[in-house]
Short mmCIF file of C-alpha atoms in Angstrom, two decimals:
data_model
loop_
_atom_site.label_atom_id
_atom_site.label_comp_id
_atom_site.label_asym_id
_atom_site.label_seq_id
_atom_site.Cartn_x
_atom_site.Cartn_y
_atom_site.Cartn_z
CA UNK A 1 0.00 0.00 0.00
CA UNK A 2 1.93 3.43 -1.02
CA UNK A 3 1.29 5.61 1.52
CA UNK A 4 2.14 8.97 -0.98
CA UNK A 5 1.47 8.87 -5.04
CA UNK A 6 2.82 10.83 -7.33
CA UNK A 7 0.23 9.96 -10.25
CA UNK A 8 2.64 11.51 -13.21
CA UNK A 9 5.28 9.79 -14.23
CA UNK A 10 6.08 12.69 -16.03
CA UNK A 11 5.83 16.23 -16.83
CA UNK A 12 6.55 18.78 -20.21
CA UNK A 13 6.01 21.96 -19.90
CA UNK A 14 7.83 25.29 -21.89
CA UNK A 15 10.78 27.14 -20.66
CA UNK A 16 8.12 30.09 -18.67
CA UNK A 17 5.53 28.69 -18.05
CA UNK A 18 4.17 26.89 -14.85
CA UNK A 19 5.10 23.47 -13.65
CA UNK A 20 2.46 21.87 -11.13
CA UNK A 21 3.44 18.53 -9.90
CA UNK A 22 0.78 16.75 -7.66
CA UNK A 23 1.19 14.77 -4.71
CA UNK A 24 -1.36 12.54 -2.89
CA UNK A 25 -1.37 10.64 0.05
CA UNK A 26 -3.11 8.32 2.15
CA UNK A 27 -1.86 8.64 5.98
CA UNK A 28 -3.91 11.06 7.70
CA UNK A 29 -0.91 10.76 10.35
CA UNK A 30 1.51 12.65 7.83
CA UNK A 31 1.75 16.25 9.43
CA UNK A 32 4.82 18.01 7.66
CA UNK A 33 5.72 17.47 3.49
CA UNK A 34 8.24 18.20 1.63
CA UNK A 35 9.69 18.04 -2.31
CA UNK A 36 13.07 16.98 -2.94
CA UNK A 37 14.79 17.54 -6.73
CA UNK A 38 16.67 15.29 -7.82
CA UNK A 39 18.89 14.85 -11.03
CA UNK A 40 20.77 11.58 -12.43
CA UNK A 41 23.55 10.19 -10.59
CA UNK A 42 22.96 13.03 -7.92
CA UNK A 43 21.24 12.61 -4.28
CA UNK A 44 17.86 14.60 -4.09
CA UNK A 45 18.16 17.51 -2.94
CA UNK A 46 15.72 19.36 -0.41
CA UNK A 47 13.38 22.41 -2.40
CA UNK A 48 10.50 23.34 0.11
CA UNK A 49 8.20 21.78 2.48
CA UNK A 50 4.93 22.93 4.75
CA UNK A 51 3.86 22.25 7.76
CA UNK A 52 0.30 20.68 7.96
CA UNK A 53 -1.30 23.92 10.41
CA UNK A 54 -0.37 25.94 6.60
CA UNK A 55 -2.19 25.78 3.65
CA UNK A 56 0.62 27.16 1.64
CA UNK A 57 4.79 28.05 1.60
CA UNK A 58 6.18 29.93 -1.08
CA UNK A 59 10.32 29.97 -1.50
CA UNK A 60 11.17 32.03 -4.94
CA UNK A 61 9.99 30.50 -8.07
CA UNK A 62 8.59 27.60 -5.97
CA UNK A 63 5.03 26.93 -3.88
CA UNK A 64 3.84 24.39 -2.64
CA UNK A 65 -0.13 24.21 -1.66
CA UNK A 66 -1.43 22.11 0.91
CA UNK A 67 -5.05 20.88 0.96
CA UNK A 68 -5.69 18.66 4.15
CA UNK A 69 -9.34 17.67 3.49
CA UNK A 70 -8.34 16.08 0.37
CA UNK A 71 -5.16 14.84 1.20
CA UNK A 72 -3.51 16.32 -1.92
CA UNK A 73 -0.26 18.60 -2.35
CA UNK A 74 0.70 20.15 -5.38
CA UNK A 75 4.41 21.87 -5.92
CA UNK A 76 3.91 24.95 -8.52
CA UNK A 77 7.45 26.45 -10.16
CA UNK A 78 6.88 29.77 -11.83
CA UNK A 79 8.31 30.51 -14.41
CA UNK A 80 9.90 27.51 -15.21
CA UNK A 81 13.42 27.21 -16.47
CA UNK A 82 15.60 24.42 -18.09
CA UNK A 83 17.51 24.06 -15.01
CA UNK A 84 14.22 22.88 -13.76
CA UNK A 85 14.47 19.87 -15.63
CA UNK A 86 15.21 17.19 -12.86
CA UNK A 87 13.14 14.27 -10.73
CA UNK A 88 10.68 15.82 -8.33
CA UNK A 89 9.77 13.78 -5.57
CA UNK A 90 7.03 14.13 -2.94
CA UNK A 91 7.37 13.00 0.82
CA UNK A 92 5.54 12.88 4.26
CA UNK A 93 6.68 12.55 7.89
CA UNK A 94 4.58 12.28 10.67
CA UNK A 95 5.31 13.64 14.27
CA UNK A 96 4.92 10.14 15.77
CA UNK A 97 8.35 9.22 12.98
CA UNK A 98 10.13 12.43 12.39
CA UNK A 99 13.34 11.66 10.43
CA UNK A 100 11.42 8.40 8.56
CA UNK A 101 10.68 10.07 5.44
CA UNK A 102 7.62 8.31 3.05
CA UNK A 103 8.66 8.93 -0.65
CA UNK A 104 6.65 8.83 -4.24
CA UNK A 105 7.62 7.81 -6.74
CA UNK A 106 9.06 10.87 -8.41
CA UNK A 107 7.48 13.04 -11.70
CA UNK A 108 10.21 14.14 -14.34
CA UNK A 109 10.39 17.47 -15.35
CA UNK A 110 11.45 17.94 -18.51
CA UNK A 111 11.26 22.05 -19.39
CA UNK A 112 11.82 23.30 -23.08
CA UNK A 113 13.89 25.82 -23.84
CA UNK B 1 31.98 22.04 3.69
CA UNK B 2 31.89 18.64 2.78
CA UNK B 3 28.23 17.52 2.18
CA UNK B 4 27.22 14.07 2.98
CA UNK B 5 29.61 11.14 1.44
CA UNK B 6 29.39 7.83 0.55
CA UNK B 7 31.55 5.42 -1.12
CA UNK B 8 32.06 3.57 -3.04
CA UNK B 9 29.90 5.14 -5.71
CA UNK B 10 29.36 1.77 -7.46
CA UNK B 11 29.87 -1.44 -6.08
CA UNK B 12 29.92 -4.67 -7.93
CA UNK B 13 29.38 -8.09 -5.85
CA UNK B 14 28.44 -11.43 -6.79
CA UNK B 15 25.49 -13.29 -5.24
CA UNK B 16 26.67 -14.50 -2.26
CA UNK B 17 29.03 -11.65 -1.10
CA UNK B 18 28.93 -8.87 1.08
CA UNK B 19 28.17 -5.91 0.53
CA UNK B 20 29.23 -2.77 2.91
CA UNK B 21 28.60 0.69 1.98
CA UNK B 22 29.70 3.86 3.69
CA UNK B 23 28.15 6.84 4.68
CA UNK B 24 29.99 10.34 6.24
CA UNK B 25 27.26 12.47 7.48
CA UNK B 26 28.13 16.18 7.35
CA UNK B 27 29.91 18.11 9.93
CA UNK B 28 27.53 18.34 12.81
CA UNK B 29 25.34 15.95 11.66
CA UNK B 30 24.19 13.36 14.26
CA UNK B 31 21.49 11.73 12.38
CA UNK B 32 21.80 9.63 9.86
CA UNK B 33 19.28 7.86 7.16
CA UNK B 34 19.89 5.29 4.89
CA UNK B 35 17.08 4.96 2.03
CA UNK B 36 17.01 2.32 -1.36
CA UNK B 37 15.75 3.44 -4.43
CA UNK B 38 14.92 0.33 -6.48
CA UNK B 39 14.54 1.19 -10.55
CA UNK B 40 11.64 3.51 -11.36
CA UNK B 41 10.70 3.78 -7.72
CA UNK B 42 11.07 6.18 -5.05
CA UNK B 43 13.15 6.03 -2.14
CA UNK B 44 11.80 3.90 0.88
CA UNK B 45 13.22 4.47 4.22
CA UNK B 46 15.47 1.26 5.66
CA UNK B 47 16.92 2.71 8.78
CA UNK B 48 17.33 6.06 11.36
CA UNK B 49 20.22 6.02 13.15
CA UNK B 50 22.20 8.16 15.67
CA UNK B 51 25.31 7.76 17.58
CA UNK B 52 25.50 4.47 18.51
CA UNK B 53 22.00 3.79 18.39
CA UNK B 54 19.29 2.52 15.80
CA UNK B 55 16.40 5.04 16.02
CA UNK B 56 14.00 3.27 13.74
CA UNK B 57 14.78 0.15 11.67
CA UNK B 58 11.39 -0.44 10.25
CA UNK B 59 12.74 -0.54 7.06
CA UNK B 60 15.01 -3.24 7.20
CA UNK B 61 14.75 -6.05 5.63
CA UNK B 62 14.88 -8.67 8.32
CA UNK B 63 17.66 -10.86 7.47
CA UNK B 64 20.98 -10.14 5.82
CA UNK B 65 20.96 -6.03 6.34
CA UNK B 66 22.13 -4.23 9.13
CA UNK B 67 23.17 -0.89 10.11
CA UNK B 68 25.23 0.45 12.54
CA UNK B 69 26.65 4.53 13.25
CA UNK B 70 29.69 4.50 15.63
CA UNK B 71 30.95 6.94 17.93
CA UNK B 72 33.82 7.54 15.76
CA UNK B 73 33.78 6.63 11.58
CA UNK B 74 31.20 6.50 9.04
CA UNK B 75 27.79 4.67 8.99
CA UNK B 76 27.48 1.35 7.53
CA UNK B 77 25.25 -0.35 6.07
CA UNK B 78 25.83 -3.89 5.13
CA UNK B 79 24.44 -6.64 3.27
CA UNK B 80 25.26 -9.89 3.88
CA UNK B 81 24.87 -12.95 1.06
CA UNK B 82 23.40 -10.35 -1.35
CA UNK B 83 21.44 -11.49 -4.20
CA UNK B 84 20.24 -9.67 -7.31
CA UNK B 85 17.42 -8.46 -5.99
CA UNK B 86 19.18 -6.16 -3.57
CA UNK B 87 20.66 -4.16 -6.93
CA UNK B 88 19.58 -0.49 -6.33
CA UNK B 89 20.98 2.77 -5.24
CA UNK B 90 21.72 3.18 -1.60
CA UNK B 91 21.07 6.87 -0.27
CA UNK B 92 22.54 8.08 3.26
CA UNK B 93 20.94 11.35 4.38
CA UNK B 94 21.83 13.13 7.73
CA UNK B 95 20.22 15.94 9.68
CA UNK B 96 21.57 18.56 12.52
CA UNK B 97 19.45 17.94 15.71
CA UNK B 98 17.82 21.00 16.43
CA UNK B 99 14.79 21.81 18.07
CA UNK B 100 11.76 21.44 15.82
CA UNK B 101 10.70 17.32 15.09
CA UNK B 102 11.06 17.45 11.27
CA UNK B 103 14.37 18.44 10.00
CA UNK B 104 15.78 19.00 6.56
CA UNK B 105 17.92 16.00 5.09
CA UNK B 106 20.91 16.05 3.01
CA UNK B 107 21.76 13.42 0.79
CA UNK B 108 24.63 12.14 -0.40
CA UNK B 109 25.08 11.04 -4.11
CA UNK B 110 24.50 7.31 -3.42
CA UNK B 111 26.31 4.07 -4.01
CA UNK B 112 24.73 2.01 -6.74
CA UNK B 113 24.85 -1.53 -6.10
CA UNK B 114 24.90 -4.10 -8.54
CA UNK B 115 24.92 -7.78 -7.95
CA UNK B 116 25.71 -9.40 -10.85
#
């Protein structure tokens, strides 16, 4: 049973526009979610997360919505840029496991120039 | 600033050996994660550990895999009688103890295990 689903394997989208990847999960435990980026042969690295008492975070190009009641997450990136072009993935802690992170599966980003 | 290290960055083993892969946590780190990312999958949590102790192992598969973060060295995590199956890439993260519960991780670039 996958406790967080990223439903897109994949994403296209043109170098300006927005990028929205989509998270959902099934844990109503999961209190605190972040996305990491992550490109080949490279760890992921850590972009933004939210706390569940917020409904929204917004770092830069990048914010990430939070919608409790449907227990859905979406990461927006605005404007997007070629550099952009990497593996998002989703993931979920809950206060009872802080530190065990629950991953997706990822959504590539693929932004053309 | 060294980030988060781990070697080797590929590992080749035949079924049947072991497997031991190392993981330097950054300076002031005292937590440490190891996660496997199996092909087209996401990372699943194996093990927390800090100094000396296992945090949360939940992840683990039972037999052949274990963990361990001395007082002094690197994490390891190590895989005894491997078999293809455990072919993936092996992410450490680690994380500063601070206050809050949730902390940011940083990740190393992995070790990519192959068992031919």
């Amino acid at each position: 049973d996958q406790q967080v689903k990223q439903n897109s394997p994949s994403l296209s989208v043109q170098e300006g526009r927005i990028s929205i990847l989509n998270c959902d999960y099934t844990n109503s435990m999961f209190d605190y979610f972040l996305w990491y980026k992550k490109y080949p042969a490279e760890g992921p690295t850590f972009l933004i997360s939210i706390s569940s008492i917020k409904d929204k975070n917004e770092d830069g190009r990048f914010t990430v919505f939070l919608n409790k009641s449907a227990k859905h997450l979406s990461l927006h990136i605005v404007p997007s840029q070629p550099g952009d072009s990497a593996v998002y993935f989703c993931a979920a802690e809950s206060n009872t496991n802080a530190g065990k992170s629950t991953f997706g599966d990822g959504t590539t980003l693929t932004v053309k120039p | 600033n060294a980030g988060v290290m781990q070697n080797p960055r590929h590992l080749v083993r035949r079924r049947g050996q072991e497997a031991r892969l190392r993981c330097s946590p950054m300076k002031g780190h005292s937590h440490v994660y190891w996660y496997r990312q199996l092909p087209e999958e996401g990372l699943k949590f194996m093990v927390y550990l800090q100094k000396e102790n296992i945090i949360d192992e939940s992840g683990m598969p039972k037999e052949r895999f274990s963990a361990e973060f001395p007082k002094e060295g690197p994490s390891i995590l190590r895989i005894q009688q491997v078999v293809r199956g455990d072919s993936a890439a092996y992410f450490c993260a680690s994380s500063v103890q601070r206050g809050s519960l949730h902390n940011e991780q940083f990740f190393g670039p992995g070790t990519r295990l192959t068992v031919l």
